[in-house]
């Protein structure tokens, strides 16, 4: 009776994997908001290590949530998620334990290990392998970018933008502002206005701010759309909750900072 109530409440088929995946999603959402709150605390106490660890934590939680939509966490496939999380975190480990290793060397090692690992996963289809490699690679790169010295120097600047975006995006989700035909315009102009607005309080040239803001807004909007399209094709969590759009957008923002090299752009170092 209790299982039937849960199935009816969450509007699932009689498929326990979907129930556990949805409940797991909700728990991860709490972690994401707690880590975001911890970033705010880190700003108040001026703690760079706390903010950095929260950014890495948010990246890993996002990866966990994405992988749980493809692999049944209620089966022995949970170890696949654990292995991929460790591989994604390895970019941070390499930075701290093997500082003499160049980033491209650690990336090559990571790719080789990842490919070898999936060669022995005979019961995982090619679609899951492709998606898993894609999201693990980008989280590996983002984690390495977060612990980069230049990112650390500008971490409070990034944290201000991140928290303001999170607040406005959450507010828009609550009032269903973003789910119209103009959602792409909303995603673009939200980050464009916030990035340019916060950057004006710093000693950056206007032209550099405009170039950086436009580039990041374009990349973030496109990447968010890619994440959404991927999620609709997942086997276990094909139905999306509104909060998923929020943290897809937030991770896309951090990934865009890396891809656009925005910190160098606004500092005029491009």
CSV table of C-alpha atoms in Angstrom, one decimal:
chain,number,residue,atom,x,y,z
A,1,UNK,CA,0.0,0.0,0.0
A,2,UNK,CA,2.8,2.4,0.9
A,3,UNK,CA,4.6,1.7,-2.3
A,4,UNK,CA,1.4,2.2,-4.3
A,5,UNK,CA,0.9,5.6,-2.6
A,6,UNK,CA,4.4,6.7,-3.5
A,7,UNK,CA,4.0,5.6,-7.1
A,8,UNK,CA,0.7,7.5,-7.3
A,9,UNK,CA,2.1,10.6,-5.6
A,10,UNK,CA,5.2,10.8,-7.8
A,11,UNK,CA,3.2,9.9,-11.0
A,12,UNK,CA,5.5,6.9,-11.8
A,13,UNK,CA,4.9,3.6,-13.5
A,14,UNK,CA,5.1,0.6,-11.2
A,15,UNK,CA,8.8,0.7,-11.5
A,16,UNK,CA,10.8,0.9,-8.2
A,17,UNK,CA,14.0,2.2,-9.9
A,18,UNK,CA,12.2,5.4,-10.9
A,19,UNK,CA,10.8,5.8,-7.4
A,20,UNK,CA,14.3,5.5,-5.8
A,21,UNK,CA,15.8,7.7,-8.4
A,22,UNK,CA,13.3,10.5,-7.9
A,23,UNK,CA,13.7,10.3,-4.1
A,24,UNK,CA,17.5,10.4,-4.6
A,25,UNK,CA,17.1,13.5,-6.8
A,26,UNK,CA,15.2,15.3,-4.0
A,27,UNK,CA,17.8,14.5,-1.4
A,28,UNK,CA,20.6,15.7,-3.8
A,29,UNK,CA,18.6,19.0,-4.3
A,30,UNK,CA,18.8,19.6,-0.6
A,31,UNK,CA,22.6,19.1,-0.7
A,32,UNK,CA,22.9,21.6,-3.6
A,33,UNK,CA,21.1,24.3,-1.7
A,34,UNK,CA,23.0,23.6,1.5
A,35,UNK,CA,26.3,23.9,-0.4
A,36,UNK,CA,25.1,27.1,-2.1
A,37,UNK,CA,24.3,28.5,1.4
A,38,UNK,CA,27.8,27.5,2.5
A,39,UNK,CA,29.2,29.6,-0.3
A,40,UNK,CA,27.4,32.6,1.1
A,41,UNK,CA,28.8,31.7,4.6
A,42,UNK,CA,32.3,31.5,3.0
A,43,UNK,CA,31.9,35.0,1.6
A,44,UNK,CA,30.9,36.3,5.1
A,45,UNK,CA,33.9,34.8,6.8
A,46,UNK,CA,36.2,35.4,3.8
A,47,UNK,CA,37.1,31.7,3.5
A,48,UNK,CA,38.5,30.8,0.1
A,49,UNK,CA,38.9,27.0,0.9
A,50,UNK,CA,35.2,26.8,2.0
A,51,UNK,CA,34.0,28.4,-1.2
A,52,UNK,CA,36.3,26.3,-3.3
A,53,UNK,CA,35.2,23.0,-1.7
A,54,UNK,CA,31.5,24.0,-2.1
A,55,UNK,CA,32.0,24.7,-5.8
A,56,UNK,CA,33.7,21.3,-6.2
A,57,UNK,CA,30.9,19.7,-4.1
A,58,UNK,CA,28.2,21.2,-6.3
A,59,UNK,CA,29.9,19.9,-9.4
A,60,UNK,CA,30.1,16.4,-7.9
A,61,UNK,CA,26.5,16.4,-6.7
A,62,UNK,CA,25.4,17.6,-10.2
A,63,UNK,CA,27.3,14.7,-11.7
A,64,UNK,CA,25.8,12.2,-9.3
A,65,UNK,CA,22.3,13.4,-10.1
A,66,UNK,CA,23.0,13.1,-13.8
A,67,UNK,CA,24.4,9.6,-13.5
A,68,UNK,CA,21.5,8.5,-11.3
A,69,UNK,CA,19.2,9.1,-14.3
A,70,UNK,CA,21.1,6.5,-16.3
A,71,UNK,CA,22.2,3.9,-13.8
A,72,UNK,CA,19.9,2.2,-11.4
A,73,UNK,CA,21.1,3.2,-7.9
A,74,UNK,CA,19.0,0.4,-6.4
A,75,UNK,CA,21.1,-2.3,-8.1
A,76,UNK,CA,24.8,-3.2,-8.3
A,77,UNK,CA,25.3,-0.4,-10.9
A,78,UNK,CA,25.8,2.1,-8.0
A,79,UNK,CA,29.5,1.3,-8.2
A,80,UNK,CA,29.6,2.8,-11.7
A,81,UNK,CA,28.5,6.1,-10.3
A,82,UNK,CA,31.1,5.9,-7.5
A,83,UNK,CA,33.9,5.1,-10.0
A,84,UNK,CA,33.0,8.0,-12.2
A,85,UNK,CA,32.8,10.4,-9.2
A,86,UNK,CA,36.3,9.4,-8.2
A,87,UNK,CA,37.6,9.9,-11.7
A,88,UNK,CA,35.9,13.3,-11.9
A,89,UNK,CA,37.5,14.3,-8.6
A,90,UNK,CA,40.9,13.1,-9.7
A,91,UNK,CA,41.6,16.5,-11.3
A,92,UNK,CA,41.5,18.0,-7.8
A,93,UNK,CA,43.7,15.2,-6.4
A,94,UNK,CA,46.3,15.7,-9.2
A,95,UNK,CA,46.5,19.4,-8.5
A,96,UNK,CA,47.1,18.9,-4.8
A,97,UNK,CA,49.1,15.6,-4.7
A,98,UNK,CA,51.1,15.9,-7.9
A,99,UNK,CA,51.6,19.6,-8.6
A,100,UNK,CA,54.4,18.9,-11.0
A,101,UNK,CA,52.0,17.0,-13.4
A,102,UNK,CA,50.7,19.3,-16.2
A,103,UNK,CA,46.9,19.6,-16.6
A,104,UNK,CA,47.0,18.1,-20.1
A,105,UNK,CA,48.9,15.1,-18.7
A,106,UNK,CA,46.4,14.4,-16.0
A,107,UNK,CA,43.6,14.8,-18.6
A,108,UNK,CA,45.2,12.2,-20.9
A,109,UNK,CA,45.6,9.8,-17.9
A,110,UNK,CA,42.0,10.4,-17.0
A,111,UNK,CA,40.7,9.7,-20.5
A,112,UNK,CA,42.7,6.5,-20.8
A,113,UNK,CA,41.5,5.2,-17.4
A,114,UNK,CA,37.9,6.2,-18.3
A,115,UNK,CA,38.0,4.4,-21.7
A,116,UNK,CA,39.6,1.2,-20.2
A,117,UNK,CA,37.0,1.2,-17.5
A,118,UNK,CA,34.0,1.3,-19.9
A,119,UNK,CA,35.6,-1.5,-22.1
A,120,UNK,CA,34.9,-3.9,-19.2
A,121,UNK,CA,31.2,-2.7,-18.8
A,122,UNK,CA,29.7,-5.1,-21.4
A,123,UNK,CA,26.1,-4.7,-20.1
A,124,UNK,CA,26.1,-0.9,-20.5
A,125,UNK,CA,24.9,0.3,-23.9
A,126,UNK,CA,26.7,2.8,-26.1
A,127,UNK,CA,24.3,5.6,-25.4
A,128,UNK,CA,24.9,5.4,-21.6
A,129,UNK,CA,28.7,5.2,-22.2
A,130,UNK,CA,28.7,8.3,-24.5
A,131,UNK,CA,26.6,10.4,-22.0
A,132,UNK,CA,28.6,9.2,-19.0
A,133,UNK,CA,31.9,10.0,-20.7
A,134,UNK,CA,30.7,13.4,-21.8
A,135,UNK,CA,29.4,14.6,-18.4
A,136,UNK,CA,32.4,13.0,-16.5
A,137,UNK,CA,34.9,14.8,-18.8
A,138,UNK,CA,33.3,18.2,-18.4
A,139,UNK,CA,33.0,17.8,-14.6
A,140,UNK,CA,36.7,16.7,-14.5
A,141,UNK,CA,37.6,19.9,-16.4
A,142,UNK,CA,35.5,22.1,-14.2
A,143,UNK,CA,36.9,20.6,-11.0
A,144,UNK,CA,40.4,21.2,-12.2
A,145,UNK,CA,39.5,24.8,-13.2
A,146,UNK,CA,38.0,25.5,-9.7
A,147,UNK,CA,41.3,24.7,-8.0
A,148,UNK,CA,43.3,26.7,-10.6
A,149,UNK,CA,45.3,29.6,-9.0
A,150,UNK,CA,43.7,32.2,-11.2
A,151,UNK,CA,40.2,31.0,-10.4
A,152,UNK,CA,41.1,31.2,-6.7
A,153,UNK,CA,42.3,34.8,-7.0
A,154,UNK,CA,38.8,35.7,-8.5
A,155,UNK,CA,36.7,33.3,-6.4
A,156,UNK,CA,34.8,36.0,-4.5
A,157,UNK,CA,33.9,37.8,-7.7
A,158,UNK,CA,32.6,34.5,-9.2
A,159,UNK,CA,30.8,33.6,-6.0
A,160,UNK,CA,28.9,36.9,-6.0
A,161,UNK,CA,27.7,36.3,-9.6
A,162,UNK,CA,26.9,32.6,-8.8
A,163,UNK,CA,24.7,33.4,-5.8
A,164,UNK,CA,22.9,36.2,-7.5
A,165,UNK,CA,22.1,34.0,-10.5
A,166,UNK,CA,21.0,31.2,-8.2
A,167,UNK,CA,18.6,33.5,-6.3
A,168,UNK,CA,17.1,35.0,-9.5
A,169,UNK,CA,16.9,31.7,-11.3
A,170,UNK,CA,15.2,30.0,-8.3
A,171,UNK,CA,12.7,33.0,-8.0
A,172,UNK,CA,11.9,32.7,-11.7
A,173,UNK,CA,11.4,28.9,-11.4
A,174,UNK,CA,9.0,29.5,-8.4
A,175,UNK,CA,6.9,31.9,-10.4
A,176,UNK,CA,7.2,29.9,-13.7
A,177,UNK,CA,8.7,32.9,-15.4
A,178,UNK,CA,11.2,30.9,-17.4
A,179,UNK,CA,8.9,28.2,-18.9
A,180,UNK,CA,7.5,30.2,-21.8
A,181,UNK,CA,8.5,30.6,-25.4
A,182,UNK,CA,11.1,33.2,-24.3
A,183,UNK,CA,13.1,30.9,-22.0
A,184,UNK,CA,16.2,31.2,-24.1
A,185,UNK,CA,16.0,35.0,-24.0
A,186,UNK,CA,15.5,34.8,-20.3
A,187,UNK,CA,18.5,32.6,-19.8
A,188,UNK,CA,20.6,34.8,-22.0
A,189,UNK,CA,19.7,38.2,-20.6
A,190,UNK,CA,19.7,37.0,-16.9
A,191,UNK,CA,23.3,36.0,-17.0
A,192,UNK,CA,24.2,38.9,-19.3
A,193,UNK,CA,22.7,41.5,-16.9
A,194,UNK,CA,24.0,39.9,-13.7
A,195,UNK,CA,27.6,39.3,-15.1
A,196,UNK,CA,27.9,42.9,-16.4
A,197,UNK,CA,26.2,44.4,-13.4
A,198,UNK,CA,28.6,42.7,-10.9
A,199,UNK,CA,31.6,43.3,-13.1
A,200,UNK,CA,31.0,47.1,-13.1
A,201,UNK,CA,31.9,47.2,-9.4
A,202,UNK,CA,35.4,45.9,-10.3
A,203,UNK,CA,38.2,47.8,-12.1
A,204,UNK,CA,37.5,46.2,-15.5
A,205,UNK,CA,37.2,47.9,-18.8
A,206,UNK,CA,33.7,48.2,-20.2
A,207,UNK,CA,34.6,46.5,-23.5
A,208,UNK,CA,36.1,43.5,-21.7
A,209,UNK,CA,33.0,43.2,-19.5
A,210,UNK,CA,30.7,43.3,-22.5
A,211,UNK,CA,32.7,40.7,-24.5
A,212,UNK,CA,33.0,38.4,-21.5
A,213,UNK,CA,29.3,38.8,-20.5
A,214,UNK,CA,28.0,38.2,-24.0
A,215,UNK,CA,30.2,35.1,-24.5
A,216,UNK,CA,29.3,33.5,-21.2
A,217,UNK,CA,25.5,34.2,-21.7
A,218,UNK,CA,25.6,32.5,-25.2
A,219,UNK,CA,27.5,29.5,-24.0
A,220,UNK,CA,25.4,29.1,-20.8
A,221,UNK,CA,22.2,29.3,-22.7
A,222,UNK,CA,23.4,26.7,-25.3
A,223,UNK,CA,24.9,24.3,-22.7
A,224,UNK,CA,21.7,24.4,-20.5
A,225,UNK,CA,19.7,23.4,-23.6
A,226,UNK,CA,22.0,20.5,-24.3
A,227,UNK,CA,21.7,19.3,-20.7
A,228,UNK,CA,17.9,19.5,-20.9
A,229,UNK,CA,17.8,17.5,-24.1
A,230,UNK,CA,20.1,14.8,-22.6
A,231,UNK,CA,17.9,14.5,-19.5
A,232,UNK,CA,14.7,13.8,-21.6
A,233,UNK,CA,16.5,10.8,-23.1
A,234,UNK,CA,17.4,9.2,-19.8
A,235,UNK,CA,16.0,5.8,-19.0
A,236,UNK,CA,15.2,6.2,-15.3
A,237,UNK,CA,14.4,9.9,-14.7
A,238,UNK,CA,12.7,11.0,-17.9
A,239,UNK,CA,10.3,13.3,-15.9
A,240,UNK,CA,12.1,16.5,-14.8
A,241,UNK,CA,11.4,18.6,-11.7
A,242,UNK,CA,11.6,22.4,-12.0
A,243,UNK,CA,14.7,22.6,-9.7
A,244,UNK,CA,16.7,20.6,-12.1
A,245,UNK,CA,16.7,23.5,-14.6
A,246,UNK,CA,18.2,25.7,-11.9
A,247,UNK,CA,21.3,23.7,-11.2
A,248,UNK,CA,21.8,22.7,-14.8
A,249,UNK,CA,21.9,26.5,-15.5
A,250,UNK,CA,24.3,27.1,-12.6
A,251,UNK,CA,26.7,24.3,-13.7
A,252,UNK,CA,26.5,25.5,-17.3
A,253,UNK,CA,27.6,29.0,-16.0
A,254,UNK,CA,30.7,27.6,-14.3
A,255,UNK,CA,31.5,25.5,-17.3
A,256,UNK,CA,31.1,28.5,-19.6
A,257,UNK,CA,33.6,30.4,-17.4
A,258,UNK,CA,36.1,27.7,-18.3
A,259,UNK,CA,35.3,27.4,-22.0
A,260,UNK,CA,35.2,31.1,-22.6
A,261,UNK,CA,38.2,31.7,-20.3
A,262,UNK,CA,36.1,34.6,-19.0
A,263,UNK,CA,38.4,35.6,-16.2
A,264,UNK,CA,41.2,36.3,-18.6
A,265,UNK,CA,38.7,38.1,-20.9
A,266,UNK,CA,37.5,40.6,-18.3
A,267,UNK,CA,41.0,41.1,-17.0
A,268,UNK,CA,42.1,42.1,-20.6
A,269,UNK,CA,44.5,39.2,-20.9
A,270,UNK,CA,43.1,37.6,-24.0
